[in-house]
Amino acid sequence: MHLQVKPPDGHVVISAPLSMNDKAIEMYARTNLGWVKKQIEKFQEQPRSAKRQYVSGETMYIWGKQYFLTFIADAQKNSFEIVGNKVYLHMREDSSVRQRESYVREQHRIMLKGEIERLLPKWEQITGLYCESWQTKYMTTRWGTCNTDKKRLWFNLQLIQKPVECLEYVILHELIHLRERTHNEIFTAYMDLYMQNWREIRKQLNDSMLDYYDAQDESPLQKLIDQRRYGEIKNAVSTHLGGEVKQKKATLSDIKIQDVVHIEQPEEGYICFDIIVSCDMEYSVPKSDKTSFQERWLRIHCQVLLGIDLSEFQIVWVMECGQMEEAENEKNSGDLVPVISRSSFEDEATGFLEKYYPKALKEAVPVPIRQIAENMGLTIIEKELFSDGSDAFGILFLEDGNIQDKNRNIAIRNAKRGMMFIDSQHYHAQTLGNVNVMIAHECFHWYRHQPYHLLMKMLGVSDDISVIRCRVNLDDRDTEEWSPVDWMEWQANGIAPYLLMPARTATRKIEEMLREYHVDSDEAGSGRQMEELISELAGFYGVSEQAAKSRMSELGFHRVDDAPGYMPSCIKNCLEIETSETSGYEPFGNRMGQKTFISGLCQSKMNGS
């Protein structure tokens, strides 16, 4: 067996014979745990630059010197110009970070190649060692590499950021590998002979700041395909380029999955996506002793059944594409969470209802959400779930299991897949209408969010992924810090009311009620009329009065926001006080300050505070 802790993120790889059982491999890993942790710490302590956005004010290094970036919007042409201590980057204003990064790297490649063309012949003449060919590419694990059989050298594009002497050290290092493959005493002696201060330069190179690297940049789906289906992807690339390879008597190398884009779910249980792959084609130039390299990029369209494994994996077609082609119009993220903007909530609700209750899209009728849940194969159970003050209002089981409370006591035992638990202890803070919204919330989870949990299960994620816990209040952190689970919760929270009050038919119903209550939709009616209208609308659709009011505003009935004296009846009825001549008190709602207080209290109550 062989154990490695690999850069740049310190992930652990164990190679073992197929005949070795898992227990023996696990024991081997445990006996080396202390060494593994030390190696991981080394990678984590390496200084790295911040993730670049390629906007004005950022710094970049070229040949060890610091430059300040100035971005200039230019729709005519791209350019990269160094003037004094500044770099001027001209690109379209709407260009993405990835497009800017790709262009800047190409400019770095041109500059690096220029220096290699100048310095490599110098060191070849000094050492008497000559390579057949060389190329540059962006690498995260090595500064350079050498294929001793083909006498081919590769140089890391990040060398452009380091002083020129660092590039010379790497050139010499790789040339000597043509004579001595390993870093033994003979190799060291040759290094000492040709570059006496190579150790100082090596330390300078290894101690210098590296580019930003985030292991999460590789999506979970990409990792899974790399692990399980790389062989089939490699064969597809070889087949597609086979005719050209044969014609040019070329070889393919460094076939790498760069990205997984355009992820969609055409039908339940299946996903399709495009895999972006890069590779290098090496071939001899006719009537010359030189070897040429050509970087190729391919788009491979695939379909797969989501389950315990990536079964029924099918490559549909392969085609050429541009380098790191942008993922436009994404339907799902790399962890299979749907990409849904707030402006798409209505479309999502329409798709749900077309499948489960199309009548609601044609007529203004209450949506029987409990019946829909049953038709989806879900079982609703209403009970007090937790006694520890948990803020989970609902729990949806995606597979059989148990749930513990904060004190690690079993709160739900032997639940089955498809069971939906609604916590009745929140009823004092939530109306029955909000319970219906929570059921709609869970139905949307079941409808759209199962692929994420299946993917995490296939990856062997040990976190509790067998259930979806739905909280009364969503995390108030900045959305940049949200996890995939946070985004799914935000989607279900936002779309649930749209499922119960579809836009087109709900609009017709509201207009009808406004006429019935003699309230012009463009003018504020009396407070009492508007209150009664909202209360009746909420009762008709089975939602809370606050949800009905919010939905009216979203559908364009904005005057409802300014309705004087508005207060959901569930609270108004509890707080109204009789006028008393002796005390001087007036009924709540007659004074602006009192109305503001009640309105704030009502909102807090509805939020579960």
Coordinates of C-alpha atoms in Angstrom, one line a residue:
M1 CA 0.0 0.0 0.0
H2 CA 1.0 3.6 -0.6
L3 CA -0.3 6.7 1.1
Q4 CA 0.0 10.3 -0.2
V5 CA -1.1 13.7 1.1
K6 CA -1.4 15.7 -2.1
P7 CA -1.3 19.4 -2.8
P8 CA -2.8 21.9 -3.1
D9 CA -5.5 21.2 -0.5
G10 CA -4.0 18.2 1.3
H11 CA -6.4 15.5 0.2
V12 CA -5.4 12.0 1.1
V13 CA -4.9 9.2 -1.5
I14 CA -4.3 5.5 -0.7
S15 CA -3.2 3.0 -3.4
A16 CA -3.8 -0.6 -2.5
P17 CA -4.0 -4.0 -4.3
L18 CA -7.5 -5.0 -5.3
S19 CA -7.1 -8.1 -3.1
M20 CA -6.7 -6.0 0.0
N21 CA -9.9 -5.7 2.1
D22 CA -11.3 -2.3 3.4
K23 CA -10.5 -3.1 7.0
A24 CA -6.8 -3.5 6.3
I25 CA -6.7 -0.3 4.4
E26 CA -8.5 1.5 7.2
M27 CA -6.0 0.2 9.8
Y28 CA -3.1 1.3 7.6
A29 CA -4.6 4.8 7.4
R30 CA -5.1 5.0 11.1
T31 CA -1.6 4.0 11.9
N32 CA -0.4 7.0 9.8
L33 CA -2.9 9.5 11.1
G34 CA -0.4 11.7 12.9
W35 CA 1.8 12.1 9.9
V36 CA -1.2 12.8 7.7
K37 CA -2.4 15.6 9.9
K38 CA 1.0 17.2 9.9
Q39 CA 1.1 17.2 6.1
I40 CA -2.4 18.7 5.8
E41 CA -1.4 21.5 8.2
K42 CA 1.5 22.4 5.9
F43 CA -0.8 22.8 3.0
Q44 CA -3.3 24.8 5.0
E45 CA -0.5 27.2 6.3
Q46 CA 0.7 28.0 2.8
P47 CA 0.1 31.7 2.0
R48 CA -2.4 32.2 -0.8
S49 CA -3.7 35.2 -2.6
A50 CA -7.3 36.2 -2.3
K51 CA -9.8 35.0 -5.0
R52 CA -9.5 37.4 -7.9
Q53 CA -12.4 39.3 -9.4
Y54 CA -10.2 41.2 -11.9
V55 CA -11.5 44.6 -11.0
S56 CA -9.7 47.9 -10.6
G57 CA -7.5 48.1 -7.4
E58 CA -6.5 44.4 -7.3
T59 CA -2.8 43.6 -7.3
M60 CA -1.0 41.0 -9.4
Y61 CA 2.6 39.9 -9.7
I62 CA 4.6 39.6 -12.9
W63 CA 8.3 38.4 -12.6
G64 CA 8.2 39.0 -8.9
K65 CA 7.1 42.7 -9.2
Q66 CA 3.8 44.0 -7.8
Y67 CA 1.4 45.7 -10.2
F68 CA -2.0 47.4 -9.7
L69 CA -4.8 46.4 -12.0
T70 CA -7.0 48.9 -13.7
F71 CA -10.1 47.5 -15.5
I72 CA -11.4 49.5 -18.5
A73 CA -14.7 48.5 -20.1
D74 CA -14.1 48.1 -23.8
A75 CA -16.6 46.4 -26.1
Q76 CA -14.3 46.6 -29.2
K77 CA -11.3 44.5 -28.2
N78 CA -9.5 42.8 -25.4
S79 CA -6.1 44.0 -24.4
F80 CA -3.5 43.6 -21.6
E81 CA -1.0 46.4 -21.2
I82 CA 1.7 47.0 -18.6
V83 CA 2.5 50.7 -18.0
G84 CA 4.8 51.6 -15.1
N85 CA 3.5 49.8 -12.0
K86 CA 0.0 49.4 -13.5
V87 CA -1.7 46.7 -15.6
Y88 CA -4.5 47.9 -17.9
L89 CA -7.1 45.2 -18.7
H90 CA -9.5 46.1 -21.5
M91 CA -12.6 43.8 -21.8
R92 CA -16.3 43.9 -22.0
E93 CA -18.0 45.3 -19.0
D94 CA -20.3 42.3 -18.7
S95 CA -17.4 39.8 -19.0
S96 CA -17.5 37.2 -16.3
V97 CA -14.7 36.6 -13.7
R98 CA -13.9 33.3 -15.5
Q99 CA -13.6 35.0 -18.9
R100 CA -11.3 37.7 -17.5
E101 CA -9.2 35.0 -15.8
S102 CA -8.9 33.0 -18.9
Y103 CA -7.8 36.0 -21.0
V104 CA -5.3 37.1 -18.3
R105 CA -3.8 33.6 -18.2
E106 CA -3.4 33.6 -21.9
Q107 CA -1.4 36.9 -21.7
H108 CA 0.7 35.3 -18.9
R109 CA 1.3 32.3 -21.1
I110 CA 2.6 34.5 -23.9
M111 CA 5.0 36.3 -21.6
L112 CA 6.2 33.0 -19.9
K113 CA 6.8 31.3 -23.3
G114 CA 8.9 34.3 -24.4
E115 CA 11.2 33.9 -21.4
I116 CA 11.4 30.1 -21.7
E117 CA 12.3 30.5 -25.4
R118 CA 15.1 32.8 -24.3
L119 CA 16.4 30.8 -21.3
L120 CA 15.9 27.1 -22.2
P121 CA 18.5 27.1 -25.0
K122 CA 21.0 28.8 -22.6
W123 CA 20.6 26.0 -20.0
E124 CA 20.6 23.3 -22.7
Q125 CA 23.9 24.5 -23.9
I126 CA 25.3 24.7 -20.4
T127 CA 24.2 21.2 -19.4
G128 CA 24.4 19.5 -22.8
L129 CA 20.9 18.1 -22.1
Y130 CA 18.2 18.8 -24.7
C131 CA 14.4 18.3 -24.5
E132 CA 12.4 17.3 -27.5
S133 CA 9.5 19.6 -26.7
W134 CA 8.1 21.8 -23.9
Q135 CA 4.7 23.4 -23.0
T136 CA 3.1 25.5 -20.3
K137 CA -0.1 24.9 -18.4
Y138 CA -1.7 25.9 -15.2
M139 CA -0.9 23.4 -12.4
T140 CA -1.7 23.3 -8.7
T141 CA 0.7 20.6 -7.6
R142 CA 4.1 21.2 -9.3
W143 CA 6.2 24.0 -10.7
G144 CA 7.3 21.8 -13.5
T145 CA 7.3 18.2 -14.7
C146 CA 9.3 16.0 -17.0
N147 CA 8.5 13.0 -19.2
T148 CA 11.9 11.4 -19.4
D149 CA 10.9 8.9 -22.0
K150 CA 9.6 11.5 -24.5
K151 CA 12.0 14.2 -23.3
R152 CA 9.1 16.5 -22.9
L153 CA 9.0 19.3 -20.3
W154 CA 6.0 21.1 -18.7
F155 CA 6.2 24.5 -16.9
N156 CA 3.6 25.9 -14.5
L157 CA 1.9 29.0 -15.7
Q158 CA 2.2 30.4 -12.1
L159 CA 5.9 30.8 -12.7
I160 CA 5.1 34.1 -14.5
Q161 CA 4.4 35.6 -11.0
K162 CA 7.8 34.7 -9.6
P163 CA 11.3 36.3 -10.2
V164 CA 13.0 35.1 -13.4
E165 CA 15.7 33.2 -11.4
C166 CA 12.9 30.9 -10.2
L167 CA 12.0 30.0 -13.8
E168 CA 15.7 29.3 -14.4
Y169 CA 15.9 27.0 -11.4
V170 CA 12.8 25.0 -12.7
I171 CA 14.3 24.8 -16.2
L172 CA 17.6 23.4 -14.9
H173 CA 15.8 21.1 -12.5
E174 CA 13.7 19.5 -15.2
L175 CA 16.6 19.3 -17.7
I176 CA 18.7 17.3 -15.1
H177 CA 15.8 14.9 -14.8
L178 CA 16.5 13.9 -18.4
R179 CA 19.8 12.5 -17.0
E180 CA 18.7 11.4 -13.5
R181 CA 15.0 10.6 -12.8
T182 CA 15.1 10.7 -9.0
H183 CA 16.2 13.4 -6.5
N184 CA 19.2 11.4 -5.4
E185 CA 22.8 12.4 -4.6
I186 CA 23.7 12.4 -8.3
F187 CA 20.8 14.7 -9.1
T188 CA 21.9 17.1 -6.2
A189 CA 25.5 17.0 -7.4
Y190 CA 24.5 18.2 -10.9
M191 CA 22.3 21.0 -9.4
D192 CA 25.3 22.1 -7.3
L193 CA 27.5 22.0 -10.4
Y194 CA 25.4 24.3 -12.5
M195 CA 23.6 26.5 -9.9
Q196 CA 25.3 26.8 -6.6
N197 CA 22.5 28.9 -4.9
W198 CA 19.7 26.7 -6.1
R199 CA 18.6 25.8 -2.6
E200 CA 18.0 29.5 -1.7
I201 CA 16.0 30.0 -5.0
R202 CA 14.0 26.8 -4.3
K203 CA 13.1 28.1 -0.8
Q204 CA 12.2 31.5 -2.2
L205 CA 9.9 29.8 -4.7
N206 CA 8.2 27.4 -2.3
D207 CA 7.8 30.1 0.4
S208 CA 6.2 32.6 -2.0
M209 CA 2.5 33.2 -2.2
L210 CA 0.5 30.8 -4.3
D211 CA -2.7 31.5 -6.3
Y212 CA -6.1 31.3 -4.5
Y213 CA -7.3 27.7 -4.3
D214 CA -10.6 26.4 -3.0
A215 CA -11.2 22.7 -3.0
Q216 CA -14.9 23.5 -3.3
D217 CA -14.3 25.0 -6.8
E218 CA -14.6 21.5 -8.0
S219 CA -18.3 20.8 -7.7
P220 CA -19.6 17.6 -5.9
L221 CA -21.0 16.3 -9.2
Q222 CA -17.7 16.8 -10.9
K223 CA -15.9 15.0 -8.1
L224 CA -18.3 12.0 -8.4
I225 CA -17.8 11.8 -12.2
D226 CA -14.0 12.0 -11.7
Q227 CA -14.2 9.1 -9.2
R228 CA -16.7 6.9 -11.0
R229 CA -16.8 7.6 -14.7
Y230 CA -13.5 9.1 -15.7
G231 CA -12.6 6.0 -17.8
E232 CA -15.7 6.4 -20.0
I233 CA -15.1 10.2 -20.4
K234 CA -11.5 9.4 -21.4
N235 CA -12.6 6.8 -24.0
A236 CA -15.2 9.3 -25.4
V237 CA -12.4 11.9 -25.9
S238 CA -10.1 9.3 -27.5
T239 CA -12.9 8.1 -29.9
H240 CA -13.9 11.6 -30.9
L241 CA -10.3 12.7 -31.7
G242 CA -9.3 9.2 -32.9
G243 CA -9.3 10.1 -36.7
E244 CA -7.2 13.2 -36.2
V245 CA -4.8 11.4 -33.8
K246 CA -4.4 8.6 -36.4
Q247 CA -3.9 11.0 -39.3
K248 CA -1.3 13.1 -37.5
K249 CA 0.3 10.1 -35.7
A250 CA -0.3 12.1 -32.5
T251 CA -0.7 11.1 -28.9
L252 CA -3.3 12.4 -26.4
S253 CA -2.3 13.3 -22.8
D254 CA -3.5 15.1 -19.7
I255 CA -7.2 14.4 -20.4
K256 CA -8.8 16.3 -17.5
I257 CA -12.4 17.1 -16.5
Q258 CA -12.5 20.9 -16.1
D259 CA -16.1 21.6 -15.2
V260 CA -19.7 20.2 -15.3
V261 CA -22.2 22.7 -16.6
H262 CA -25.8 23.0 -17.9
I263 CA -27.2 20.6 -15.3
E264 CA -30.9 20.0 -15.8
Q265 CA -33.5 17.5 -14.6
P266 CA -35.6 16.6 -17.7
E267 CA -37.6 14.1 -15.7
E268 CA -37.9 12.8 -12.2
G269 CA -34.9 10.7 -11.2
Y270 CA -32.7 11.7 -14.2
I271 CA -30.3 14.5 -14.7
C272 CA -28.4 15.5 -17.8
F273 CA -25.4 17.8 -18.0
D274 CA -22.4 18.8 -20.1
I275 CA -18.8 17.8 -19.1
I276 CA -16.1 20.3 -20.2
V277 CA -12.9 18.3 -20.9
S278 CA -9.4 19.6 -21.8
C279 CA -6.6 17.5 -23.3
D280 CA -3.3 18.0 -25.1
M281 CA -2.6 16.6 -28.6
E282 CA 1.1 16.1 -29.4
Y283 CA 2.2 15.4 -32.9
S284 CA 5.3 15.8 -35.1
V285 CA 5.5 18.7 -37.5
P286 CA 5.9 17.5 -41.1
K287 CA 9.4 17.9 -42.6
S288 CA 10.8 18.9 -39.3
D289 CA 12.2 17.3 -36.1
K290 CA 10.0 19.5 -33.9
T291 CA 7.0 18.4 -32.0
S292 CA 3.9 20.5 -31.7
F293 CA 1.3 20.8 -29.0
Q294 CA -2.3 21.6 -29.4
E295 CA -4.7 22.1 -26.4
R296 CA -8.2 20.8 -27.2
W297 CA -11.5 21.4 -25.4
L298 CA -14.5 19.2 -25.7
R299 CA -18.1 19.3 -24.5
I300 CA -19.6 15.9 -23.6
H301 CA -23.3 15.7 -23.1
C302 CA -24.4 13.0 -20.6
Q303 CA -27.5 11.6 -18.9
V304 CA -27.6 9.6 -15.7
L305 CA -30.1 8.0 -13.3
L306 CA -29.7 9.3 -9.8
G307 CA -29.7 6.5 -7.2
I308 CA -27.2 4.7 -5.0
D309 CA -24.7 4.9 -7.9
L310 CA -24.3 6.8 -11.2
S311 CA -26.2 4.0 -13.0
E312 CA -27.5 4.1 -16.5
F313 CA -24.7 6.6 -17.3
Q314 CA -25.0 7.5 -21.0
I315 CA -22.8 9.7 -23.2
V316 CA -25.2 11.3 -25.7
W317 CA -22.8 13.3 -27.9
V318 CA -19.4 14.9 -28.0
M319 CA -18.4 18.2 -29.7
E320 CA -15.6 20.7 -29.8
C321 CA -16.0 23.8 -27.6
G322 CA -14.1 26.9 -26.6
Q323 CA -11.7 27.0 -23.6
M324 CA -13.5 26.9 -20.3
E325 CA -16.8 27.7 -22.0
E326 CA -19.2 29.7 -19.7
A327 CA -22.1 27.9 -18.1
E328 CA -25.0 30.0 -19.3
N329 CA -28.6 29.6 -18.2
E330 CA -27.7 27.1 -15.5
K331 CA -30.7 25.1 -14.2
N332 CA -28.9 23.4 -11.3
S333 CA -25.7 24.0 -9.4
G334 CA -22.8 21.5 -9.2
D335 CA -24.3 20.1 -6.1
L336 CA -27.7 19.6 -7.9
V337 CA -29.5 22.4 -6.0
P338 CA -31.9 24.2 -8.5
V339 CA -30.8 27.6 -9.6
I340 CA -34.0 29.6 -9.0
S341 CA -34.2 33.4 -8.8
R342 CA -37.0 35.2 -7.0
S343 CA -38.4 36.3 -10.4
S344 CA -38.8 32.6 -11.3
F345 CA -40.9 31.6 -8.3
E346 CA -44.1 31.9 -10.3
D347 CA -42.8 29.7 -13.1
E348 CA -41.7 27.1 -10.5
A349 CA -45.2 27.1 -8.9
T350 CA -46.8 26.8 -12.3
G351 CA -44.7 23.7 -13.1
F352 CA -45.7 22.1 -9.8
L353 CA -49.4 22.8 -10.2
E354 CA -49.4 21.6 -13.8
K355 CA -48.2 18.3 -12.6
Y356 CA -50.2 17.9 -9.4
Y357 CA -53.3 20.2 -9.5
P358 CA -53.8 21.9 -12.9
K359 CA -57.3 23.0 -12.0
A360 CA -55.9 25.7 -9.8
L361 CA -54.3 27.3 -12.9
K362 CA -57.7 27.6 -14.6
E363 CA -60.1 28.4 -11.8
A364 CA -59.9 30.3 -8.6
V365 CA -60.1 27.4 -6.2
P366 CA -58.5 26.5 -2.9
V367 CA -55.4 24.2 -3.5
P368 CA -55.9 21.0 -1.6
I369 CA -52.3 20.8 -0.4
R370 CA -52.9 17.9 2.0
Q371 CA -54.4 15.8 -0.8
I372 CA -51.6 16.8 -3.1
A373 CA -49.1 15.7 -0.5
E374 CA -50.8 12.3 -0.2
N375 CA -50.9 11.9 -4.0
M376 CA -47.1 12.6 -4.0
G377 CA -46.7 9.6 -1.6
L378 CA -46.2 11.7 1.5
T379 CA -47.6 11.1 4.9
I380 CA -48.4 14.1 7.2
I381 CA -48.0 13.6 10.9
E382 CA -48.8 16.4 13.3
K383 CA -47.3 16.1 16.8
E384 CA -45.0 17.9 19.2
L385 CA -41.5 16.9 18.0
F386 CA -39.1 18.6 20.3
S387 CA -39.1 19.6 23.9
D388 CA -35.8 21.4 23.8
G389 CA -37.0 24.6 22.1
S390 CA -35.9 23.6 18.6
D391 CA -36.9 26.0 15.8
A392 CA -37.7 23.2 13.4
F393 CA -41.3 23.6 12.3
G394 CA -41.3 20.6 9.9
I395 CA -39.2 17.6 9.1
L396 CA -39.3 15.6 5.8
F397 CA -37.8 12.1 5.7
L398 CA -36.0 11.3 2.5
E399 CA -35.1 7.8 3.8
D400 CA -36.0 5.6 6.8
G401 CA -34.4 6.8 10.1
N402 CA -34.5 8.4 13.5
I403 CA -34.2 12.0 14.6
Q404 CA -32.5 13.2 17.8
D405 CA -33.2 16.5 19.7
K406 CA -30.5 18.9 20.9
N407 CA -30.0 16.7 24.0
R408 CA -29.4 13.6 21.8
N409 CA -32.6 12.0 22.8
I410 CA -34.7 10.2 20.2
A411 CA -37.5 12.6 19.2
I412 CA -38.7 10.5 16.2
R413 CA -38.1 6.8 16.0
N414 CA -38.4 4.5 13.0
A415 CA -39.7 7.1 10.6
K416 CA -40.2 5.9 7.0
R417 CA -39.3 7.6 3.7
G418 CA -41.9 10.2 2.7
M419 CA -43.1 11.0 6.3
M420 CA -43.7 14.7 6.9
F421 CA -43.7 15.8 10.5
I422 CA -45.3 19.1 11.4
D423 CA -44.4 20.3 14.9
S424 CA -47.7 21.2 16.7
Q425 CA -45.9 23.1 19.5
H426 CA -45.5 26.0 17.0
Y427 CA -49.3 26.3 16.5
H428 CA -49.5 28.9 19.2
A429 CA -47.3 31.1 17.1
Q430 CA -48.6 30.0 13.7
T431 CA -52.1 30.0 12.2
L432 CA -53.6 27.0 10.5
G433 CA -52.9 28.8 7.2
N434 CA -49.2 28.8 8.0
V435 CA -49.4 25.1 8.6
N436 CA -50.8 24.7 5.1
V437 CA -47.9 26.9 3.8
M438 CA -45.5 24.5 5.7
I439 CA -47.0 21.5 4.0
A440 CA -46.6 23.2 0.6
H441 CA -43.1 24.0 1.6
E442 CA -42.3 20.3 2.3
C443 CA -44.0 19.3 -0.9
F444 CA -41.7 21.6 -2.9
H445 CA -38.7 20.1 -1.2
W446 CA -39.9 16.6 -2.3
Y447 CA -40.6 17.8 -5.8
R448 CA -37.3 19.7 -6.4
H449 CA -34.6 19.0 -3.8
Q450 CA -34.1 15.2 -3.7
P451 CA -31.2 15.2 -6.2
Y452 CA -29.0 17.1 -3.8
H453 CA -29.5 14.6 -1.1
L454 CA -29.0 11.6 -3.4
L455 CA -25.7 13.2 -4.6
M456 CA -24.5 13.7 -1.1
K457 CA -25.4 10.1 -0.3
M458 CA -23.4 8.8 -3.3
L459 CA -20.4 10.9 -2.2
G460 CA -20.6 9.3 1.2
V461 CA -21.2 12.5 3.1
S462 CA -21.6 11.6 6.8
D463 CA -23.8 14.6 7.8
D464 CA -27.5 14.0 8.5
I465 CA -28.8 14.0 4.9
S466 CA -31.6 11.6 5.4
V467 CA -34.0 14.4 6.4
I468 CA -34.8 18.0 5.6
R469 CA -35.3 20.2 8.7
C470 CA -37.4 23.2 8.0
R471 CA -36.9 26.1 10.4
V472 CA -39.4 28.7 11.5
N473 CA -36.8 31.4 10.8
L474 CA -34.2 31.3 8.0
D475 CA -30.5 32.1 8.8
D476 CA -29.9 35.8 8.7
R477 CA -26.2 35.5 7.6
D478 CA -25.1 37.1 4.4
T479 CA -26.1 35.0 1.4
E480 CA -22.5 34.6 0.4
E481 CA -22.1 32.3 3.4
W482 CA -25.2 30.2 2.8
S483 CA -24.8 26.5 2.3
P484 CA -26.8 24.5 -0.4
V485 CA -29.3 23.6 2.4
D486 CA -29.8 27.3 3.2
W487 CA -30.6 28.0 -0.5
M488 CA -33.1 25.1 -0.7
E489 CA -34.8 26.4 2.4
W490 CA -35.0 29.9 0.9
Q491 CA -36.5 28.5 -2.3
A492 CA -39.2 26.4 -0.4
N493 CA -40.0 29.3 1.9
G494 CA -40.5 31.7 -1.0
I495 CA -42.4 29.4 -3.4
A496 CA -44.8 27.8 -1.0
P497 CA -47.3 30.7 -1.0
Y498 CA -47.2 30.7 -4.8
L499 CA -48.4 27.1 -4.8
L500 CA -51.4 28.0 -2.7
M501 CA -52.3 31.2 -4.5
P502 CA -51.4 30.9 -8.2
A503 CA -50.9 34.3 -9.9
R504 CA -53.5 34.3 -12.7
T505 CA -56.4 32.8 -10.9
A506 CA -55.7 34.5 -7.6
T507 CA -55.6 37.9 -9.4
R508 CA -59.1 37.2 -10.8
K509 CA -60.3 36.2 -7.3
I510 CA -58.9 39.4 -5.7
E511 CA -60.4 41.6 -8.4
E512 CA -63.7 40.0 -7.9
M513 CA -63.6 40.5 -4.1
L514 CA -62.5 44.1 -4.5
R515 CA -65.6 44.8 -6.5
E516 CA -67.7 42.9 -4.0
Y517 CA -66.3 44.9 -1.1
H518 CA -66.5 48.2 -3.2
V519 CA -62.8 48.8 -2.9
D520 CA -61.1 50.2 -6.0
S521 CA -57.8 48.3 -6.6
D522 CA -56.0 51.6 -7.3
E523 CA -57.2 53.3 -4.2
A524 CA -57.1 52.5 -0.5
G525 CA -60.4 51.4 0.8
S526 CA -61.4 51.8 4.4
G527 CA -59.4 49.9 7.0
R528 CA -62.3 47.8 8.0
Q529 CA -63.3 46.8 4.4
M530 CA -59.7 45.9 3.6
E531 CA -59.3 43.8 6.8
E532 CA -62.5 41.9 6.0
L533 CA -61.4 41.3 2.4
I534 CA -58.0 40.0 3.5
S535 CA -59.5 37.8 6.2
E536 CA -62.0 36.3 3.7
L537 CA -59.2 35.8 1.0
A538 CA -57.0 34.0 3.6
G539 CA -59.9 31.7 4.6
F540 CA -60.7 30.9 1.0
Y541 CA -57.1 29.9 0.1
G542 CA -56.3 28.4 3.5
V543 CA -53.3 30.7 4.2
S544 CA -52.6 33.1 7.0
E545 CA -53.9 36.7 6.7
Q546 CA -50.3 38.0 6.6
A547 CA -49.6 35.6 3.7
A548 CA -52.7 36.7 1.9
K549 CA -51.8 40.4 2.3
S550 CA -48.2 39.8 1.1
R551 CA -49.5 37.8 -1.9
M552 CA -51.9 40.7 -2.9
S553 CA -48.9 43.1 -2.8
E554 CA -46.8 40.7 -4.9
L555 CA -49.6 40.5 -7.5
G556 CA -49.7 44.3 -7.9
F557 CA -52.4 45.3 -5.4
H558 CA -50.0 47.7 -3.7
R559 CA -52.6 49.8 -2.0
V560 CA -53.1 46.9 0.5
D561 CA -49.7 47.8 2.0
D562 CA -51.0 51.2 3.0
A563 CA -54.4 50.1 4.3
P564 CA -55.0 52.1 7.5
G565 CA -55.8 50.1 10.5
Y566 CA -54.8 46.8 8.9
M567 CA -54.2 44.0 11.5
P568 CA -54.8 40.3 11.1
S569 CA -58.0 39.5 13.0
C570 CA -56.4 36.7 15.0
I571 CA -54.4 39.3 17.0
K572 CA -56.8 42.3 16.6
N573 CA -59.6 40.4 18.4
C574 CA -57.3 39.6 21.3
L575 CA -56.0 43.1 21.8
E576 CA -59.0 45.4 21.3
I577 CA -59.8 47.2 24.5
E578 CA -63.1 48.9 25.6
T579 CA -63.1 52.7 25.8
S580 CA -63.0 53.9 29.4
E581 CA -63.9 57.5 30.4
T582 CA -62.1 57.1 33.7
S583 CA -58.8 55.7 32.3
G584 CA -58.8 57.7 29.1
Y585 CA -57.7 54.7 27.0
E586 CA -58.9 54.2 23.5
P587 CA -59.2 51.0 21.4
F588 CA -56.0 49.8 20.0
G589 CA -55.6 50.8 16.3
N590 CA -57.0 54.4 16.8
R591 CA -53.6 55.9 17.4
M592 CA -50.7 55.8 15.0
G593 CA -48.2 54.8 17.7
Q594 CA -50.4 52.0 19.0
K595 CA -51.0 50.7 15.5
T596 CA -47.3 50.7 14.8
F597 CA -46.7 48.7 18.0
I598 CA -49.4 46.2 17.2
S599 CA -48.3 45.8 13.6
G600 CA -44.7 45.1 14.8
L601 CA -46.0 42.7 17.4
C602 CA -48.1 40.9 14.8
Q603 CA -45.1 40.6 12.4
S604 CA -42.9 39.2 15.2
K605 CA -45.6 36.7 16.1
M606 CA -45.9 35.6 12.5
N607 CA -42.2 35.1 12.3
G608 CA -42.3 32.8 15.3
S609 CA -40.4 35.3 17.6

